[in-house]
Short mmCIF file of C-alpha atoms and ligand atoms in Angstrom, two decimals:
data_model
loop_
_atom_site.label_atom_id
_atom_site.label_comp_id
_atom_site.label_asym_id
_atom_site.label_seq_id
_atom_site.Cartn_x
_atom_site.Cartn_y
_atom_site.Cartn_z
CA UNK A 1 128.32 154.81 86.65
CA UNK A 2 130.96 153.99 89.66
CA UNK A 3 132.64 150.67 89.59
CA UNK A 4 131.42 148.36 92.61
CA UNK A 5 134.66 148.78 94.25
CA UNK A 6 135.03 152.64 94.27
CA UNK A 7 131.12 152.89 95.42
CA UNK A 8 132.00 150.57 98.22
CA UNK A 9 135.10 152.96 99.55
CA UNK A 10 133.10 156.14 98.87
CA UNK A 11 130.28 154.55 101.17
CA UNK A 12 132.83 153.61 103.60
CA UNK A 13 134.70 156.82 103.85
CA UNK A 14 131.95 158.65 104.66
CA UNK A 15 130.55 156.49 107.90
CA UNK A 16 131.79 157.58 110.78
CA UNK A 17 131.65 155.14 113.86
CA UNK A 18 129.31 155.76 116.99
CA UNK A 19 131.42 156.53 120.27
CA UNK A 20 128.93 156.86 123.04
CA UNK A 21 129.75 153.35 125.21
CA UNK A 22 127.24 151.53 127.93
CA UNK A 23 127.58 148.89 130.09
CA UNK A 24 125.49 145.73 129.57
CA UNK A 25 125.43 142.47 131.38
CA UNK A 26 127.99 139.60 129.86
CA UNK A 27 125.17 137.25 129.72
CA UNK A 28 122.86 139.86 127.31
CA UNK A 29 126.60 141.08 125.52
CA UNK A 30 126.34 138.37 122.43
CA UNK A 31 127.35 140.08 119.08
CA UNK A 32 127.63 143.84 120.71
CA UNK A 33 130.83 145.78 119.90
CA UNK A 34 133.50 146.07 122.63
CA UNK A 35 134.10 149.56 123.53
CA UNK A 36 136.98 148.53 125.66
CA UNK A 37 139.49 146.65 125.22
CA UNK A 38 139.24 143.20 127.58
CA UNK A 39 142.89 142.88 129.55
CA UNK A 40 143.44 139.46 131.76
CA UNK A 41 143.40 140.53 135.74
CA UNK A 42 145.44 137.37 136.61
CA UNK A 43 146.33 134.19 134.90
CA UNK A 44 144.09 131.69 133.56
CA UNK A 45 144.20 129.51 134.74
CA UNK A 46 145.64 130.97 137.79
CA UNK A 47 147.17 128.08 139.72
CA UNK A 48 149.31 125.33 138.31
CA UNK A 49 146.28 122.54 137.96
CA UNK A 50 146.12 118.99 137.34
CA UNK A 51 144.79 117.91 133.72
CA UNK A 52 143.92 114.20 134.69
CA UNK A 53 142.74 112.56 137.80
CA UNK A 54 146.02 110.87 139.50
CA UNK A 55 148.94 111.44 141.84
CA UNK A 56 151.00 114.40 141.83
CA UNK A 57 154.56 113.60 142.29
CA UNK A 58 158.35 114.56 142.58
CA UNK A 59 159.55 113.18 139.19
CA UNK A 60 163.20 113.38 141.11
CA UNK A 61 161.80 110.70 143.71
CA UNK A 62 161.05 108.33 140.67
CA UNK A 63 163.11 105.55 139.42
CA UNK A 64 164.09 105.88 135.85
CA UNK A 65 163.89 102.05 134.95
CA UNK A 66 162.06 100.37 137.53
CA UNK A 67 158.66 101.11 139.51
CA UNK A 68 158.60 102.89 142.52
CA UNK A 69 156.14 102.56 146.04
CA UNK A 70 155.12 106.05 147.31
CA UNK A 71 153.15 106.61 150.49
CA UNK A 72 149.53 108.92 149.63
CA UNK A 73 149.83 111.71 152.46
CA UNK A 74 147.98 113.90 151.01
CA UNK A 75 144.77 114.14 148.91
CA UNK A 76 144.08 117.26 146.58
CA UNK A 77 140.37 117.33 145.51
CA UNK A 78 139.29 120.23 143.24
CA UNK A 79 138.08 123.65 144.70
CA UNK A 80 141.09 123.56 147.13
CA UNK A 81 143.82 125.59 147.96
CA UNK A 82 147.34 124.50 146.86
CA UNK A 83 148.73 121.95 149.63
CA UNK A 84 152.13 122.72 150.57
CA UNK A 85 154.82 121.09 149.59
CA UNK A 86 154.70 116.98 150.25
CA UNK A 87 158.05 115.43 151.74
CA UNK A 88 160.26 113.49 149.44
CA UNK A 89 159.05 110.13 148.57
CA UNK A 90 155.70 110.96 149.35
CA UNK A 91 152.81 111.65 146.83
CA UNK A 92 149.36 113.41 146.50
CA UNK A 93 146.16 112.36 145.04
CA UNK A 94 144.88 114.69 142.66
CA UNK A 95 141.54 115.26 140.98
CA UNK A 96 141.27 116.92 137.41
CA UNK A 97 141.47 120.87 137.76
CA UNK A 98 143.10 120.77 141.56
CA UNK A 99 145.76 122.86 142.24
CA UNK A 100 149.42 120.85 141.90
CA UNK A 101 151.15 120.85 145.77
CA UNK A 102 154.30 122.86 145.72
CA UNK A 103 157.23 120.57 144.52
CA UNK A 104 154.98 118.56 142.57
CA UNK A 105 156.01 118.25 138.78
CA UNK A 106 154.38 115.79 137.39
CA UNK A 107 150.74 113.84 137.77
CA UNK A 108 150.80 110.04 136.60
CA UNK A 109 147.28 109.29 135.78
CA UNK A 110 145.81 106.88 137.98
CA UNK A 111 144.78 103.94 134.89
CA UNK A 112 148.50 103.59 135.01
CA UNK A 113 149.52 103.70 138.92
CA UNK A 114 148.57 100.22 141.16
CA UNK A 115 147.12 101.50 144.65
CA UNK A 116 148.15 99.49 147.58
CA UNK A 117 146.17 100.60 150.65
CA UNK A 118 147.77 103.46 151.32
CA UNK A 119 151.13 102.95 148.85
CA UNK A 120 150.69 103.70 145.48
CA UNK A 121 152.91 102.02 142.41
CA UNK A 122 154.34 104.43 139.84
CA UNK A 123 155.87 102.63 136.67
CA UNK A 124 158.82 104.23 135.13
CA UNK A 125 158.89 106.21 132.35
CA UNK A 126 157.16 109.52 133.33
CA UNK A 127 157.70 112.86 132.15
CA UNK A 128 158.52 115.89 134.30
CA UNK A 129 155.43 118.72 133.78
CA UNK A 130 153.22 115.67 132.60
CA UNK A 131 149.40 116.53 132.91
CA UNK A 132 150.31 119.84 134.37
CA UNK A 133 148.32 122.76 132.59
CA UNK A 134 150.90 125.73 133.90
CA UNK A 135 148.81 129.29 135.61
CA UNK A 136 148.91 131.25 132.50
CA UNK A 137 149.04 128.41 129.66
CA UNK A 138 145.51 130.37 128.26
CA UNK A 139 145.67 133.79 128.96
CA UNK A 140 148.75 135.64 130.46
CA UNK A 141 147.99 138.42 133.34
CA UNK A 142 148.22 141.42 131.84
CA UNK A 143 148.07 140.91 128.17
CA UNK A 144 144.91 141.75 125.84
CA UNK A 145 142.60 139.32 125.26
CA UNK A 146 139.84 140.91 123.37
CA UNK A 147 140.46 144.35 121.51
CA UNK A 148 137.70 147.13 121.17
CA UNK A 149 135.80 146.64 118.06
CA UNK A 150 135.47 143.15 118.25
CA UNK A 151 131.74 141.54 117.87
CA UNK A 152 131.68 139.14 120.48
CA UNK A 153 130.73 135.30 120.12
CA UNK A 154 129.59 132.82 122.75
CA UNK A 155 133.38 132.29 123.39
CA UNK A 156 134.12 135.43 124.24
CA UNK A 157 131.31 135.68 126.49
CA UNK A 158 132.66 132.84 128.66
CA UNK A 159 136.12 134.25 128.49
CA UNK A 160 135.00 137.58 129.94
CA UNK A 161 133.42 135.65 132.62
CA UNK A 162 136.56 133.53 133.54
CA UNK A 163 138.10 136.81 134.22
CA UNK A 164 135.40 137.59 136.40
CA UNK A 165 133.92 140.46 134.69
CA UNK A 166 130.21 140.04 134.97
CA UNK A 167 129.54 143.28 133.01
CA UNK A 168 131.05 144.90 129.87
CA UNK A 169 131.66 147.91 128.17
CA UNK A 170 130.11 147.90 124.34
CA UNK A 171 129.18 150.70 122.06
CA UNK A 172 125.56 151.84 121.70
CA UNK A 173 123.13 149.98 119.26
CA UNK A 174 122.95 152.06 116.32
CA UNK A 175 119.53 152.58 114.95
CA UNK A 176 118.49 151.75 111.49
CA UNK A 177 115.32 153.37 109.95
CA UNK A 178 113.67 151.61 106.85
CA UNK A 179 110.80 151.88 104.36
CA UNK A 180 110.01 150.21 101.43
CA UNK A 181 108.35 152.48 98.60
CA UNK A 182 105.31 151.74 95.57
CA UNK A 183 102.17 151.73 94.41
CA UNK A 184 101.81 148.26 93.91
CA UNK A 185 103.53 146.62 97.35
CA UNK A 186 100.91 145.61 99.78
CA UNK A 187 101.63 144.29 103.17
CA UNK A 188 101.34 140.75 103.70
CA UNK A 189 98.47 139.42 105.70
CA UNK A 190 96.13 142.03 103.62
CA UNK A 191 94.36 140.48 100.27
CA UNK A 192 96.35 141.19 97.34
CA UNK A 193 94.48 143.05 94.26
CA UNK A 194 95.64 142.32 90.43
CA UNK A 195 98.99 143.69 89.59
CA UNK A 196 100.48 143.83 93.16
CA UNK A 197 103.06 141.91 95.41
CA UNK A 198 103.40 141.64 98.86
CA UNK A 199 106.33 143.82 100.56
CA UNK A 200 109.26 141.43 101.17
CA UNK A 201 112.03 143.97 101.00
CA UNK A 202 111.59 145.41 104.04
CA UNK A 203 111.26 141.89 105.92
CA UNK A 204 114.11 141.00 104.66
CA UNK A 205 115.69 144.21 105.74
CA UNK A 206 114.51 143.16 109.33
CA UNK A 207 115.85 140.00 108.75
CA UNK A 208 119.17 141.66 108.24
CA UNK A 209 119.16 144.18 110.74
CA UNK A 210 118.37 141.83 113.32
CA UNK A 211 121.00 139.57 112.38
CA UNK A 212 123.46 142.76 112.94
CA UNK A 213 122.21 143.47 116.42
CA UNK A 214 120.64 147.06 115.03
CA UNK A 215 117.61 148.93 116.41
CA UNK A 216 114.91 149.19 114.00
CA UNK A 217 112.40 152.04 113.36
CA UNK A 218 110.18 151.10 110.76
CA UNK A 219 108.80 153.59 108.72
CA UNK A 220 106.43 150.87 106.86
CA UNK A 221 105.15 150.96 103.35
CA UNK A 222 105.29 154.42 101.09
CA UNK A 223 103.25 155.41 97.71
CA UNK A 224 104.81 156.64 94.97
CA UNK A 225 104.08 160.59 96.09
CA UNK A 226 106.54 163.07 96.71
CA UNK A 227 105.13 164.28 99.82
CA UNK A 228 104.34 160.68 101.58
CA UNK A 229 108.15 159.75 100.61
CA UNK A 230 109.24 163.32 102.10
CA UNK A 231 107.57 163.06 104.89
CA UNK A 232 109.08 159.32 106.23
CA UNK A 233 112.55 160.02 104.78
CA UNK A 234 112.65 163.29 106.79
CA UNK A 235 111.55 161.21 110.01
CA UNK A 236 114.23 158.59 109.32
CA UNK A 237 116.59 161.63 108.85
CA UNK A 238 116.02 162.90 111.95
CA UNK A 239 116.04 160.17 113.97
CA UNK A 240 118.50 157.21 113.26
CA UNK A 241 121.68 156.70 112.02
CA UNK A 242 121.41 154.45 108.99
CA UNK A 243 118.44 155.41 106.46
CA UNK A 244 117.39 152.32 104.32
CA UNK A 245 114.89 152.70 101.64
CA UNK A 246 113.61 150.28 98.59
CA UNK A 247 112.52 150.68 95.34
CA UNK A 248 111.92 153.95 93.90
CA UNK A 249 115.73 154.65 92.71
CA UNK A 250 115.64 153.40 89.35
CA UNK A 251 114.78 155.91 86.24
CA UNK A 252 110.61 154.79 85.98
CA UNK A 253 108.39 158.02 85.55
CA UNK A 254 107.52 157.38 90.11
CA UNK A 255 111.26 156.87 90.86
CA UNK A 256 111.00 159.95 93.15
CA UNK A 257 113.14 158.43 96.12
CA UNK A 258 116.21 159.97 95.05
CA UNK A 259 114.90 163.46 94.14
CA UNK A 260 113.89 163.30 97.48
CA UNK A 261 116.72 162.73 99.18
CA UNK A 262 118.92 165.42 96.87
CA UNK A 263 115.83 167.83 98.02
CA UNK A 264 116.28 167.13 101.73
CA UNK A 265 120.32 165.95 102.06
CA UNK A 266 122.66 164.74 99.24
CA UNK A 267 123.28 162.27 97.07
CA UNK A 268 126.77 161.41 96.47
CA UNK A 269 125.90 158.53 93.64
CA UNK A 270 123.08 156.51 92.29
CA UNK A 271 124.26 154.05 89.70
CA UNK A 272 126.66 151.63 90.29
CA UNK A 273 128.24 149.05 87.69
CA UNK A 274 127.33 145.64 89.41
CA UNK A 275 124.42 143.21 88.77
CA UNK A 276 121.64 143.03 90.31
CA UNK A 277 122.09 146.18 91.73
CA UNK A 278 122.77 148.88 88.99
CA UNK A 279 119.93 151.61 90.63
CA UNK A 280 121.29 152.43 94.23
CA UNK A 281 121.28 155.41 95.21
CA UNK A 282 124.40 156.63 98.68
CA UNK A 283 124.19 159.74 100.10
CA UNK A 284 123.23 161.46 103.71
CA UNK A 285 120.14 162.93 104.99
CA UNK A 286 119.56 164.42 108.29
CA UNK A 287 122.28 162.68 110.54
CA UNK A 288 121.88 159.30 108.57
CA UNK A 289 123.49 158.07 106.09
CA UNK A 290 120.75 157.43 103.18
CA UNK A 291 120.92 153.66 101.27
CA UNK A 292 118.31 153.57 98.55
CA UNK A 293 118.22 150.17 97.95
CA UNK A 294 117.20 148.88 94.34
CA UNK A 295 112.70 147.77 94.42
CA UNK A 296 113.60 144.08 92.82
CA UNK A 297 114.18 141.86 96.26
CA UNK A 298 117.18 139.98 95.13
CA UNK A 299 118.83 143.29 94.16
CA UNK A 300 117.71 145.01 97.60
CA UNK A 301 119.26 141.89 99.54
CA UNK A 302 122.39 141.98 97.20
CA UNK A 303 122.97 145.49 97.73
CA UNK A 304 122.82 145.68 101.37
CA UNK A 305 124.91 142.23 102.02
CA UNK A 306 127.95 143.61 99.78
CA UNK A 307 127.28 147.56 100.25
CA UNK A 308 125.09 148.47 103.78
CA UNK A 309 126.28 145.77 105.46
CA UNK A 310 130.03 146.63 105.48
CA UNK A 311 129.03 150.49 105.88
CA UNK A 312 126.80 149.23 109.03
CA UNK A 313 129.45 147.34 110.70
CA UNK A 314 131.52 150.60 110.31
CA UNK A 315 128.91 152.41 112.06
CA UNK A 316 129.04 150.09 115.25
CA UNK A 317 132.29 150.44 115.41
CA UNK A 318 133.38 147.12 114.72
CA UNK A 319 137.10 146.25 113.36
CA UNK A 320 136.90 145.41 109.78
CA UNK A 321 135.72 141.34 109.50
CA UNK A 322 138.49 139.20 107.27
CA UNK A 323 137.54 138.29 103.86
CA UNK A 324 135.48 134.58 104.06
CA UNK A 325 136.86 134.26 100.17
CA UNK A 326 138.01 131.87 98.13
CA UNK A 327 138.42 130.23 94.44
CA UNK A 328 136.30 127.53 93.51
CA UNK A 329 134.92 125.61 90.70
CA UNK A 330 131.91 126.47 89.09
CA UNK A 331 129.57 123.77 87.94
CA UNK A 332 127.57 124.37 85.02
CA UNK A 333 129.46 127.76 83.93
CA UNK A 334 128.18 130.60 83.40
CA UNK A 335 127.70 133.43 80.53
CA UNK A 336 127.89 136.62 81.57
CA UNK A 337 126.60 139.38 78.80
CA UNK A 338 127.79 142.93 80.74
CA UNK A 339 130.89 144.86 81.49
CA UNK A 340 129.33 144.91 85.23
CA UNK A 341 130.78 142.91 87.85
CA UNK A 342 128.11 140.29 88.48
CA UNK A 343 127.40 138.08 91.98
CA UNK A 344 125.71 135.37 91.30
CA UNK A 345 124.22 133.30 93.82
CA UNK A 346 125.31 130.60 94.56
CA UNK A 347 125.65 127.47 96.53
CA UNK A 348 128.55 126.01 97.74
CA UNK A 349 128.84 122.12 98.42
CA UNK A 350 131.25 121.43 100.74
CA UNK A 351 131.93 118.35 99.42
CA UNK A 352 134.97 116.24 101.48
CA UNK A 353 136.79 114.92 98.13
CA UNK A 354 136.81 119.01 97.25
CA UNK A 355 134.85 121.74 97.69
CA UNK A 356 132.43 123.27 94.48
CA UNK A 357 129.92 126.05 93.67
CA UNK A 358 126.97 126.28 91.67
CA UNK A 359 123.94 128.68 90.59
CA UNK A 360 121.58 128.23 93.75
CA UNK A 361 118.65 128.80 91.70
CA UNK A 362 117.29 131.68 89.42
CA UNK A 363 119.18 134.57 88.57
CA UNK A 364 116.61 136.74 88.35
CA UNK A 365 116.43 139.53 90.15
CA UNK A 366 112.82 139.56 91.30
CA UNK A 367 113.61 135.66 92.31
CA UNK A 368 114.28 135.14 95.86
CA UNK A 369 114.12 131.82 95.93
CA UNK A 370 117.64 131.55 94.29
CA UNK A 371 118.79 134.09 97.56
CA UNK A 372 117.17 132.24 100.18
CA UNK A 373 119.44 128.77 99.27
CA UNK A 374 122.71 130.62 98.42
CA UNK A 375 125.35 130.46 100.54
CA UNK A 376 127.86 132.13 98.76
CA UNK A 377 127.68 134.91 95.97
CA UNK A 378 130.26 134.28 92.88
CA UNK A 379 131.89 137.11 92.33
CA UNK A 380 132.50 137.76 88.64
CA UNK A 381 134.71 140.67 87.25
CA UNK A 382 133.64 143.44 84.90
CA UNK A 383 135.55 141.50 81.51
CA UNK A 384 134.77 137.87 82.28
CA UNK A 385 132.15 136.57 79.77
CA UNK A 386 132.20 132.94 78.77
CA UNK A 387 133.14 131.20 82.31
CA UNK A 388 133.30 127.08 81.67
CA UNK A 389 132.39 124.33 83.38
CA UNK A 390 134.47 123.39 86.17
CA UNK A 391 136.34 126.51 86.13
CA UNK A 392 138.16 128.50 88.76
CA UNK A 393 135.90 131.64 90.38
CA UNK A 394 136.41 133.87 93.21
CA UNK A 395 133.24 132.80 95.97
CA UNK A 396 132.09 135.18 98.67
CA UNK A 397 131.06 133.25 101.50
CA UNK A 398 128.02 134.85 102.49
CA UNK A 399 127.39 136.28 105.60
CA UNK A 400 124.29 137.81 107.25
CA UNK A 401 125.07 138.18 111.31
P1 AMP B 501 111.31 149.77 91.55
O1 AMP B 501 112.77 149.79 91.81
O2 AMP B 501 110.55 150.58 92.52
O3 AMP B 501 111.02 150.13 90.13
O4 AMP B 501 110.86 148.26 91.74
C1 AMP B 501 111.41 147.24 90.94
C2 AMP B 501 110.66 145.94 91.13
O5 AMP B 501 110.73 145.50 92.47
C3 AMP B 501 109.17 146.03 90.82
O6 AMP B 501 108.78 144.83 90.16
C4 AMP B 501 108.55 146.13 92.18
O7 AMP B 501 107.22 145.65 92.21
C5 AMP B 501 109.44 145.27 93.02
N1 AMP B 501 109.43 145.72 94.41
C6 AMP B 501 109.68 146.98 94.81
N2 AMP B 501 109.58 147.08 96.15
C7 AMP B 501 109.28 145.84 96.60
C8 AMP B 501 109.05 145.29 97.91
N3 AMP B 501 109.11 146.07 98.99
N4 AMP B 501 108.78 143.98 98.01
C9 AMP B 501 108.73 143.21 96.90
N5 AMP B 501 108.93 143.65 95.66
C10 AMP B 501 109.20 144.97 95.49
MG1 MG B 502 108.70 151.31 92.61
#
C-alpha cells in the first residue's frame, strides 16, 4: 500500500497534457484553458480619462489659498475624442470616463465647484492628477495579462473583451469516459428489487465532470462479468482520454475491474493508504489513463476530488491551482483508529468572530449525505489518533469546478 501522497505524484507524473488548441468565441470561453497566452494590444484604459463628473483643469491656473473663477470653453462628454489643449485660465466640463484635454491635470468634481452661467468657482485646495485614472493604470501595452494554462473566470472574459479580442485560443475539451460496475446497482427511475441501490456514482461523476468543463461518454451501468466489463473498458480505452470506473476494485470474489484493466493495459497501483478510499486502482488503458474508483459513493467522490481531479486538470492543461488550505479548529474532535491518512468531511462555518470546522455529517463511507453538506475535507495525517475538541487541523477547502 502507497501513501496518499506518493499515489498522488505517481498519478500526476504519468498525465501528459493535451496540445491540440481551437478557437472559441469569448462569450462561450468560461472555464476553458488558455492555449495562448493573452498580451494587452494598447493600454487600458487607453486615454487619460476622467474618474468623476466635473471640470478638468490646469492645477497651475489655481490659487493655492483662495477660490478661483474660470470661464467653461469647452465641454468633454464621454465617447469623445481628446479636446486639445484649453488656454490658460480656462476650464472643461468633463463627464465620468471622457478623455482629459491636453494640459489638463486635474478634475475638481462638480459637488464641490459653484457654476456661474458660464464661470465656474474652484475652491482651493486641489490636487494635481486628482480624479485622473492615467492610459495604462490597469493593464500596460505590451505586458501579459493572462498566461496559457489559466481556467478562465467571468473576469477574464470581460478583460479579453476590453482588449478587443472577440475570440480566443483554448485547448481542446478532453473527453472523460465512465461506467459504474455491479450486480446490485440499478439505474434510477427503474423499480428497485431487494438487495439493490440505485447508481449514484456515476451521477456524481457527471456532476464532477461537468463542473470541470470535460466531455463525457458514458459507458452506463456494467455486471459483474468479465466480458461485459472488457468490453466497455476497451471502448473507453479507445476512445477518450480519462477512463473512470466504480466499484469493482476492492478484493470481493466479482472485483474483476482491475484484472481487467492489467489484461487489456496496466496497472501501476491499486491500494492506497487513505480513508475512504483504500481500493483504487491507477493505471493506463488504451490512450486513457484508467481511475478505478472505489464502489462505496463517498469513497468514489473522495477519490476523484483529491486524486482524478488534480490528474484531470493536468490533462487540460491547466497551471497547477494554489492550495485553498488552512488550519482550523475542530469542534467535537475526532478519533481516528488507522495509520491511514483520513479526510473527513467536513463543514466549515465561517463564522466572523473566527472561523471553525466540524464533521458535516456521517462518516460513513456509503453515506453521502455527510458529502453533499461538506465544504471542506479535514485532512488528518497517517499518526494522528486522539484529535480534541477545539484543536488545530489542516482543512481542504473543497473544490468541485
Ligand atoms: P464494490 O467496491 O463494488 O465492492 O462496492 C462497494 C459498495 O458500494 C457496495 O455496497 C456497492 O453496492 C456500492 N456501490 C458500488 N457501486 C455503486 C454505485 N454506482 N452507486 C451506488 N452505490 C454503489
Ligand atoms: Mg461491486
Amino acid at each position: 500500500m502507497i501513501s496518499f501522497y506518493e499515489a498522488r505524484e505517481r498519478v500526476l507524473a504519468g498525465i501528459t497534457p493535451v496540445t491540440d488548441e481551437e478557437m472559441v468565441p469569448v462569450t462561450q470561453a468560461l472555464g476553458r484553458v488558455l492555449a495562448r497566452a493573452i498580451v494587452a494590444p494598447f493600454h487600458v484604459p487607453n486615454h487619460d480619462n476622467s474618474a468623476m463628473d466635473g471640470y478638468a483643469v490646469r492645477i497651475d491656473d489655481l490659487d493655492a489659498v483662495a477660490e478661483t473663477r474660470l470661464r467653461v470653453v469647452a465641454y468633454a462628454p464621454a465617447g469623445t475624442a481628446p479636446l486639445s489643449s484649453l488656454v490658460a485660465g480656462t476650464a472643461a466640463r468633463i463627464m465620468t470616463g471622457s478623455p482629459v484635454p491636453s494640459g489638463c491635470n486635474a478634475v475638481v468634481m462638480q459637488e464641490e465647484v459653484h457654476r456661474d452661467g458660464d464661470w465656474v468657482v474652484i475652491p482651493p485646495g486641489q490636487k494635481i492628477n486628482q480624479h485622473i485614472r492615467p492610459a495604462g493604470e490597469d493593464i500596460v501595452q505590451g505586458s501579459t495579462v493572462l498566461p496559457s494554462g489559466r481556467r478562465l473566470t467571468p473576469a477574464d472574459l470581460g478583460i479579453i473583451s476590453s482588449l478587443g479580442m472577440t475570440q480566443v485560443s483554448v485547448k481542446r475539451r478532453i473527453r472523460a469516459a465512465i461506467l459504474s460496475t455491479g450486480n446490485e446497482i440499478v439505474p434510477a427511475g427503474q423499480p428497485l428489487p431487494p438487495g439493490c441501490v440505485h447508481d449514484s456514482n456515476r451521477i456524481n461523476l457527471i456532476g464532477c465532470l461537468t463542473a470541470l468543463g470535460s466531455e463525457i461518454m458514458d459507458l452506463g451501468l456494467v455486471r459483474d462479468r468479465h466480458q461485459e466489463i472488457t468490453a466497455a473498458l476497451r471502448r473507453g480505452g479507445e476512445a477518450a482520454d480519462a477512463l473512470i470506473s466504480s466499484g469493482g476494485v476492492s478484493e470481493g470474489d466479482l472485483d474483476l475491474v482491475k484484472m481487467v484493466v492489467s489484461e487489456l493495459g496496466s496497472v501501476v497501483f491499486w491500494k492506497v493508504a487513505m480513508k475512504p478510499g483504500k481500493p483504487q486502482a491507477y493505471g493506463r488503458l488504451g490512450q486513457a489513463a484508467f481511475f478505478g474508483l472505489p464502489g462505496n459513493p463517498v469513497s468514489s467522490m473522495v477519490v476523484f476530488l483529491l486524486m482524478v481531479r488534480p490528474a484531470l486538470l493536468r490533462l487540460m492543461g491547466a497551471l497547477p491551482e494554489p492550495d485553498h488550505r488552512l488550519q482550523l479548529p475542530i469542534k467535537g474532535g475526532w478519533h481516528k483508529r488507522h495509520d491511514r491518512m483520513e479526510f473527513l468531511r467536513g463543514r466549515v462555518h465561517f463564522d466572523p468572530a473566527g472561523a471553525w470546522v466540524e464533521s458535516s455529517g456521517g462518516q460513513g463511507s456509503g453515506m453521502l449525505s455527510g458529502m453533499a453538506h461538506a465544504n471542506a475535507f479535514v485532512a488528518l495525517p497517517e499518526e494522528a489518533r486522539q484529535i480534541a475538541d477545539g484543536e488545530l487541523v489542516d482543512v481542504w477547502l473543497m473544490r468541485y469546478d
